[in-house]
């Protein structure tokens, strides 16, 4: 049975454009497999606390720490979020772009799931991801425009997500965006139509993948 993890980052929740796009992605996935199980992880609006001191100390240690063997606080929440990620066949992240990059809520989630000795190993040759790769869809909304001929701002969100998720083994990343939401209702309607067309075209040709939920490479 297909399992989808939906990570919702916007402080505006269901009223955000990023949420609308991410739900559209989920609908298109479910159209291919109606029995798919959905896990909603809301992290926007302060729903997810940042890491605590014991977690930070564990990350800085060269050997497994007491906090890793007996997780509490942030370490316990980290384990919960990582297991959600491991069980998923598809990950859908709905996020706004804040100050050209990821919002603090998404950064907090990343800090919990990108964990040395758990989701990646640090070797002499570099970082080695420990998670099985799976499709990750990112739905981005931004007040300005960062792509195309009318772009007037940089994009640090997309390259950052590709790099940081690649560290833990998630390299199959596809981004859909709705840009220019600060330019009025007409601009939003135009962007919605363009994005919805791109989604329909993409998922029309997307095959359903085998389900291997929970697999973790050693």
PDB file of C-alpha atoms in Angstrom, residues 11-178:
ATOM      1  CA  UNK A  11       2.182  29.467   9.106  1.00  0.00           C
ATOM      2  CA  UNK A  12      -0.991  30.138   7.066  1.00  0.00           C
ATOM      3  CA  UNK A  13      -1.771  26.414   7.002  1.00  0.00           C
ATOM      4  CA  UNK A  14      -4.613  25.409   4.674  1.00  0.00           C
ATOM      5  CA  UNK A  15      -5.023  28.990   3.425  1.00  0.00           C
ATOM      6  CA  UNK A  16      -1.546  29.057   1.861  1.00  0.00           C
ATOM      7  CA  UNK A  17      -0.760  28.613  -1.810  1.00  0.00           C
ATOM      8  CA  UNK A  18       1.958  26.069  -0.983  1.00  0.00           C
ATOM      9  CA  UNK A  19      -0.651  23.965   0.846  1.00  0.00           C
ATOM     10  CA  UNK A  20      -3.013  24.150  -2.136  1.00  0.00           C
ATOM     11  CA  UNK A  21      -0.289  22.925  -4.516  1.00  0.00           C
ATOM     12  CA  UNK A  22       0.847  20.168  -2.166  1.00  0.00           C
ATOM     13  CA  UNK A  23      -2.725  18.903  -1.780  1.00  0.00           C
ATOM     14  CA  UNK A  24      -3.075  18.882  -5.564  1.00  0.00           C
ATOM     15  CA  UNK A  25       0.045  16.693  -5.760  1.00  0.00           C
ATOM     16  CA  UNK A  26      -1.434  14.324  -3.181  1.00  0.00           C
ATOM     17  CA  UNK A  27      -4.711  14.141  -5.110  1.00  0.00           C
ATOM     18  CA  UNK A  28      -2.832  13.223  -8.282  1.00  0.00           C
ATOM     19  CA  UNK A  29      -0.861  10.519  -6.461  1.00  0.00           C
ATOM     20  CA  UNK A  30      -4.048   9.121  -4.944  1.00  0.00           C
ATOM     21  CA  UNK A  31      -5.669   9.075  -8.364  1.00  0.00           C
ATOM     22  CA  UNK A  32      -3.086   6.446  -9.277  1.00  0.00           C
ATOM     23  CA  UNK A  33      -3.642   4.509  -6.055  1.00  0.00           C
ATOM     24  CA  UNK A  34      -6.848   5.452  -4.177  1.00  0.00           C
ATOM     25  CA  UNK A  35      -5.941   3.256  -1.190  1.00  0.00           C
ATOM     26  CA  UNK A  36      -2.805   5.302  -0.426  1.00  0.00           C
ATOM     27  CA  UNK A  37      -2.290   6.115   3.261  1.00  0.00           C
ATOM     28  CA  UNK A  38      -1.576   9.762   4.066  1.00  0.00           C
ATOM     29  CA  UNK A  39       0.394  11.050   7.059  1.00  0.00           C
ATOM     30  CA  UNK A  40       0.044  14.780   7.687  1.00  0.00           C
ATOM     31  CA  UNK A  41       2.913  16.433   9.524  1.00  0.00           C
ATOM     32  CA  UNK A  42       2.097  20.084  10.245  1.00  0.00           C
ATOM     33  CA  UNK A  43       5.207  22.007  11.266  1.00  0.00           C
ATOM     34  CA  UNK A  44       4.256  25.608  10.447  1.00  0.00           C
ATOM     35  CA  UNK A  45       3.147  28.206  12.971  1.00  0.00           C
ATOM     36  CA  UNK A  46       5.444  26.955  15.744  1.00  0.00           C
ATOM     37  CA  UNK A  47       4.116  23.380  15.682  1.00  0.00           C
ATOM     38  CA  UNK A  48       7.665  21.986  15.689  1.00  0.00           C
ATOM     39  CA  UNK A  49      10.217  23.158  18.243  1.00  0.00           C
ATOM     40  CA  UNK A  50      13.845  23.633  17.293  1.00  0.00           C
ATOM     41  CA  UNK A  51      16.465  21.181  18.541  1.00  0.00           C
ATOM     42  CA  UNK A  52      17.542  21.346  22.190  1.00  0.00           C
ATOM     43  CA  UNK A  53      20.946  21.300  23.908  1.00  0.00           C
ATOM     44  CA  UNK A  54      21.181  17.515  24.337  1.00  0.00           C
ATOM     45  CA  UNK A  55      20.448  16.985  20.647  1.00  0.00           C
ATOM     46  CA  UNK A  56      23.052  19.564  19.635  1.00  0.00           C
ATOM     47  CA  UNK A  57      25.641  17.921  21.916  1.00  0.00           C
ATOM     48  CA  UNK A  58      24.917  14.506  20.417  1.00  0.00           C
ATOM     49  CA  UNK A  59      25.410  15.829  16.892  1.00  0.00           C
ATOM     50  CA  UNK A  60      28.757  17.304  17.861  1.00  0.00           C
ATOM     51  CA  UNK A  61      30.072  14.048  19.357  1.00  0.00           C
ATOM     52  CA  UNK A  62      32.367  11.739  17.398  1.00  0.00           C
ATOM     53  CA  UNK A  63      30.851   8.636  19.001  1.00  0.00           C
ATOM     54  CA  UNK A  64      27.248   7.637  19.801  1.00  0.00           C
ATOM     55  CA  UNK A  65      26.071   9.507  22.882  1.00  0.00           C
ATOM     56  CA  UNK A  66      23.818   8.666  25.827  1.00  0.00           C
ATOM     57  CA  UNK A  67      21.108  10.810  24.239  1.00  0.00           C
ATOM     58  CA  UNK A  68      21.122   8.638  21.124  1.00  0.00           C
ATOM     59  CA  UNK A  69      20.870   5.401  23.101  1.00  0.00           C
ATOM     60  CA  UNK A  70      18.094   6.746  25.341  1.00  0.00           C
ATOM     61  CA  UNK A  71      16.330   9.430  23.306  1.00  0.00           C
ATOM     62  CA  UNK A  72      14.432  12.196  25.100  1.00  0.00           C
ATOM     63  CA  UNK A  73      13.361  15.708  24.160  1.00  0.00           C
ATOM     64  CA  UNK A  74      14.467  16.699  20.667  1.00  0.00           C
ATOM     65  CA  UNK A  75      16.149  13.344  20.123  1.00  0.00           C
ATOM     66  CA  UNK A  76      12.851  11.552  20.710  1.00  0.00           C
ATOM     67  CA  UNK A  77      11.024  13.892  18.335  1.00  0.00           C
ATOM     68  CA  UNK A  78      13.827  13.418  15.795  1.00  0.00           C
ATOM     69  CA  UNK A  79      13.325   9.658  15.895  1.00  0.00           C
ATOM     70  CA  UNK A  80       9.571  10.085  15.404  1.00  0.00           C
ATOM     71  CA  UNK A  81      10.056  12.316  12.351  1.00  0.00           C
ATOM     72  CA  UNK A  82      12.732  10.076  10.838  1.00  0.00           C
ATOM     73  CA  UNK A  83      10.503   7.015  11.166  1.00  0.00           C
ATOM     74  CA  UNK A  84       7.697   8.878   9.390  1.00  0.00           C
ATOM     75  CA  UNK A  85      10.146   9.597   6.595  1.00  0.00           C
ATOM     76  CA  UNK A  86      11.368   5.996   6.437  1.00  0.00           C
ATOM     77  CA  UNK A  87       7.840   4.618   6.173  1.00  0.00           C
ATOM     78  CA  UNK A  88       6.903   6.869   3.254  1.00  0.00           C
ATOM     79  CA  UNK A  89       6.957   5.958  -0.428  1.00  0.00           C
ATOM     80  CA  UNK A  90       6.412   9.578  -1.461  1.00  0.00           C
ATOM     81  CA  UNK A  91       7.206  12.799   0.398  1.00  0.00           C
ATOM     82  CA  UNK A  92       5.273  15.988  -0.373  1.00  0.00           C
ATOM     83  CA  UNK A  93       6.594  19.211   1.169  1.00  0.00           C
ATOM     84  CA  UNK A  94       4.470  22.359   0.985  1.00  0.00           C
ATOM     85  CA  UNK A  95       6.527  25.421   1.864  1.00  0.00           C
ATOM     86  CA  UNK A  96       6.639  29.164   1.354  1.00  0.00           C
ATOM     87  CA  UNK A  97       9.872  30.877   0.358  1.00  0.00           C
ATOM     88  CA  UNK A  98      10.987  33.243   3.136  1.00  0.00           C
ATOM     89  CA  UNK A  99      13.778  35.705   2.419  1.00  0.00           C
ATOM     90  CA  UNK A 100      14.871  33.751  -0.676  1.00  0.00           C
ATOM     91  CA  UNK A 101      15.192  30.404   1.166  1.00  0.00           C
ATOM     92  CA  UNK A 102      13.408  27.881   3.413  1.00  0.00           C
ATOM     93  CA  UNK A 103      11.295  29.138   6.348  1.00  0.00           C
ATOM     94  CA  UNK A 104      12.523  28.453   9.865  1.00  0.00           C
ATOM     95  CA  UNK A 105       9.829  25.779  10.346  1.00  0.00           C
ATOM     96  CA  UNK A 106      11.185  23.687   7.463  1.00  0.00           C
ATOM     97  CA  UNK A 107      14.745  24.254   8.680  1.00  0.00           C
ATOM     98  CA  UNK A 108      13.691  22.891  12.080  1.00  0.00           C
ATOM     99  CA  UNK A 109      12.290  19.728  10.437  1.00  0.00           C
ATOM    100  CA  UNK A 110      15.486  19.339   8.413  1.00  0.00           C
ATOM    101  CA  UNK A 111      17.595  19.688  11.558  1.00  0.00           C
ATOM    102  CA  UNK A 112      15.599  16.852  13.139  1.00  0.00           C
ATOM    103  CA  UNK A 113      15.774  14.412  10.203  1.00  0.00           C
ATOM    104  CA  UNK A 114      19.306  15.095   8.932  1.00  0.00           C
ATOM    105  CA  UNK A 115      21.111  13.335  11.786  1.00  0.00           C
ATOM    106  CA  UNK A 116      24.598  11.909  11.783  1.00  0.00           C
ATOM    107  CA  UNK A 117      24.826   8.150  12.471  1.00  0.00           C
ATOM    108  CA  UNK A 118      21.079   7.855  11.912  1.00  0.00           C
ATOM    109  CA  UNK A 119      20.163   9.163   8.457  1.00  0.00           C
ATOM    110  CA  UNK A 120      23.693   9.728   7.158  1.00  0.00           C
ATOM    111  CA  UNK A 121      27.289   8.793   7.883  1.00  0.00           C
ATOM    112  CA  UNK A 122      30.221  11.175   7.794  1.00  0.00           C
ATOM    113  CA  UNK A 123      33.200   9.466   6.138  1.00  0.00           C
ATOM    114  CA  UNK A 124      36.602  10.514   4.846  1.00  0.00           C
ATOM    115  CA  UNK A 125      35.122  10.489   1.357  1.00  0.00           C
ATOM    116  CA  UNK A 126      32.181  12.703   2.399  1.00  0.00           C
ATOM    117  CA  UNK A 127      28.597  12.232   3.524  1.00  0.00           C
ATOM    118  CA  UNK A 128      26.803   8.954   2.779  1.00  0.00           C
ATOM    119  CA  UNK A 129      23.014   8.864   3.007  1.00  0.00           C
ATOM    120  CA  UNK A 130      21.410   5.977   4.862  1.00  0.00           C
ATOM    121  CA  UNK A 131      17.817   6.361   3.662  1.00  0.00           C
ATOM    122  CA  UNK A 132      16.342   4.648   0.641  1.00  0.00           C
ATOM    123  CA  UNK A 133      15.757   7.158  -2.131  1.00  0.00           C
ATOM    124  CA  UNK A 134      12.130   7.964  -2.940  1.00  0.00           C
ATOM    125  CA  UNK A 135      10.326  10.734  -4.848  1.00  0.00           C
ATOM    126  CA  UNK A 136      10.152  14.038  -2.991  1.00  0.00           C
ATOM    127  CA  UNK A 137       7.776  16.678  -4.348  1.00  0.00           C
ATOM    128  CA  UNK A 138       8.223  20.246  -3.146  1.00  0.00           C
ATOM    129  CA  UNK A 139       5.404  22.775  -3.564  1.00  0.00           C
ATOM    130  CA  UNK A 140       6.789  26.294  -3.212  1.00  0.00           C
ATOM    131  CA  UNK A 141       4.942  29.599  -3.009  1.00  0.00           C
ATOM    132  CA  UNK A 142       6.731  32.939  -3.158  1.00  0.00           C
ATOM    133  CA  UNK A 143       5.639  36.551  -3.110  1.00  0.00           C
ATOM    134  CA  UNK A 144       8.216  37.470  -5.758  1.00  0.00           C
ATOM    135  CA  UNK A 145       9.372  35.706  -8.898  1.00  0.00           C
ATOM    136  CA  UNK A 146      12.630  33.746  -8.901  1.00  0.00           C
ATOM    137  CA  UNK A 147      12.440  31.876 -12.225  1.00  0.00           C
ATOM    138  CA  UNK A 148      11.783  32.747 -15.841  1.00  0.00           C
ATOM    139  CA  UNK A 149      12.156  36.024 -17.678  1.00  0.00           C
ATOM    140  CA  UNK A 150      10.388  38.046 -14.972  1.00  0.00           C
ATOM    141  CA  UNK A 151      12.609  36.824 -12.117  1.00  0.00           C
ATOM    142  CA  UNK A 152      13.723  39.621  -9.804  1.00  0.00           C
ATOM    143  CA  UNK A 153      15.059  37.697  -6.816  1.00  0.00           C
ATOM    144  CA  UNK A 154      17.494  34.830  -6.109  1.00  0.00           C
ATOM    145  CA  UNK A 155      16.519  31.272  -5.213  1.00  0.00           C
ATOM    146  CA  UNK A 156      18.489  29.710  -2.368  1.00  0.00           C
ATOM    147  CA  UNK A 157      15.647  27.358  -1.419  1.00  0.00           C
ATOM    148  CA  UNK A 158      15.833  24.882  -4.308  1.00  0.00           C
ATOM    149  CA  UNK A 159      19.628  24.282  -4.342  1.00  0.00           C
ATOM    150  CA  UNK A 160      19.657  24.052  -0.550  1.00  0.00           C
ATOM    151  CA  UNK A 161      16.925  21.403  -0.447  1.00  0.00           C
ATOM    152  CA  UNK A 162      18.623  19.393  -3.205  1.00  0.00           C
ATOM    153  CA  UNK A 163      21.902  19.478  -1.299  1.00  0.00           C
ATOM    154  CA  UNK A 164      20.637  18.788   2.223  1.00  0.00           C
ATOM    155  CA  UNK A 165      18.156  16.045   1.303  1.00  0.00           C
ATOM    156  CA  UNK A 166      20.829  14.465  -0.875  1.00  0.00           C
ATOM    157  CA  UNK A 167      22.976  14.105   2.251  1.00  0.00           C
ATOM    158  CA  UNK A 168      20.502  11.584   3.694  1.00  0.00           C
ATOM    159  CA  UNK A 169      19.945   9.782   0.389  1.00  0.00           C
ATOM    160  CA  UNK A 170      16.905  11.608  -1.029  1.00  0.00           C
ATOM    161  CA  UNK A 171      17.979  12.668  -4.516  1.00  0.00           C
ATOM    162  CA  UNK A 172      14.730  12.301  -6.505  1.00  0.00           C
ATOM    163  CA  UNK A 173      13.474  15.860  -5.983  1.00  0.00           C
ATOM    164  CA  UNK A 174      10.827  17.583  -8.126  1.00  0.00           C
ATOM    165  CA  UNK A 175       9.785  21.183  -7.480  1.00  0.00           C
ATOM    166  CA  UNK A 176       6.528  22.883  -8.471  1.00  0.00           C
ATOM    167  CA  UNK A 177       6.097  26.561  -7.687  1.00  0.00           C
ATOM    168  CA  UNK A 178       3.565  29.347  -7.669  1.00  0.00           C
TER     169      UNK A 178
END
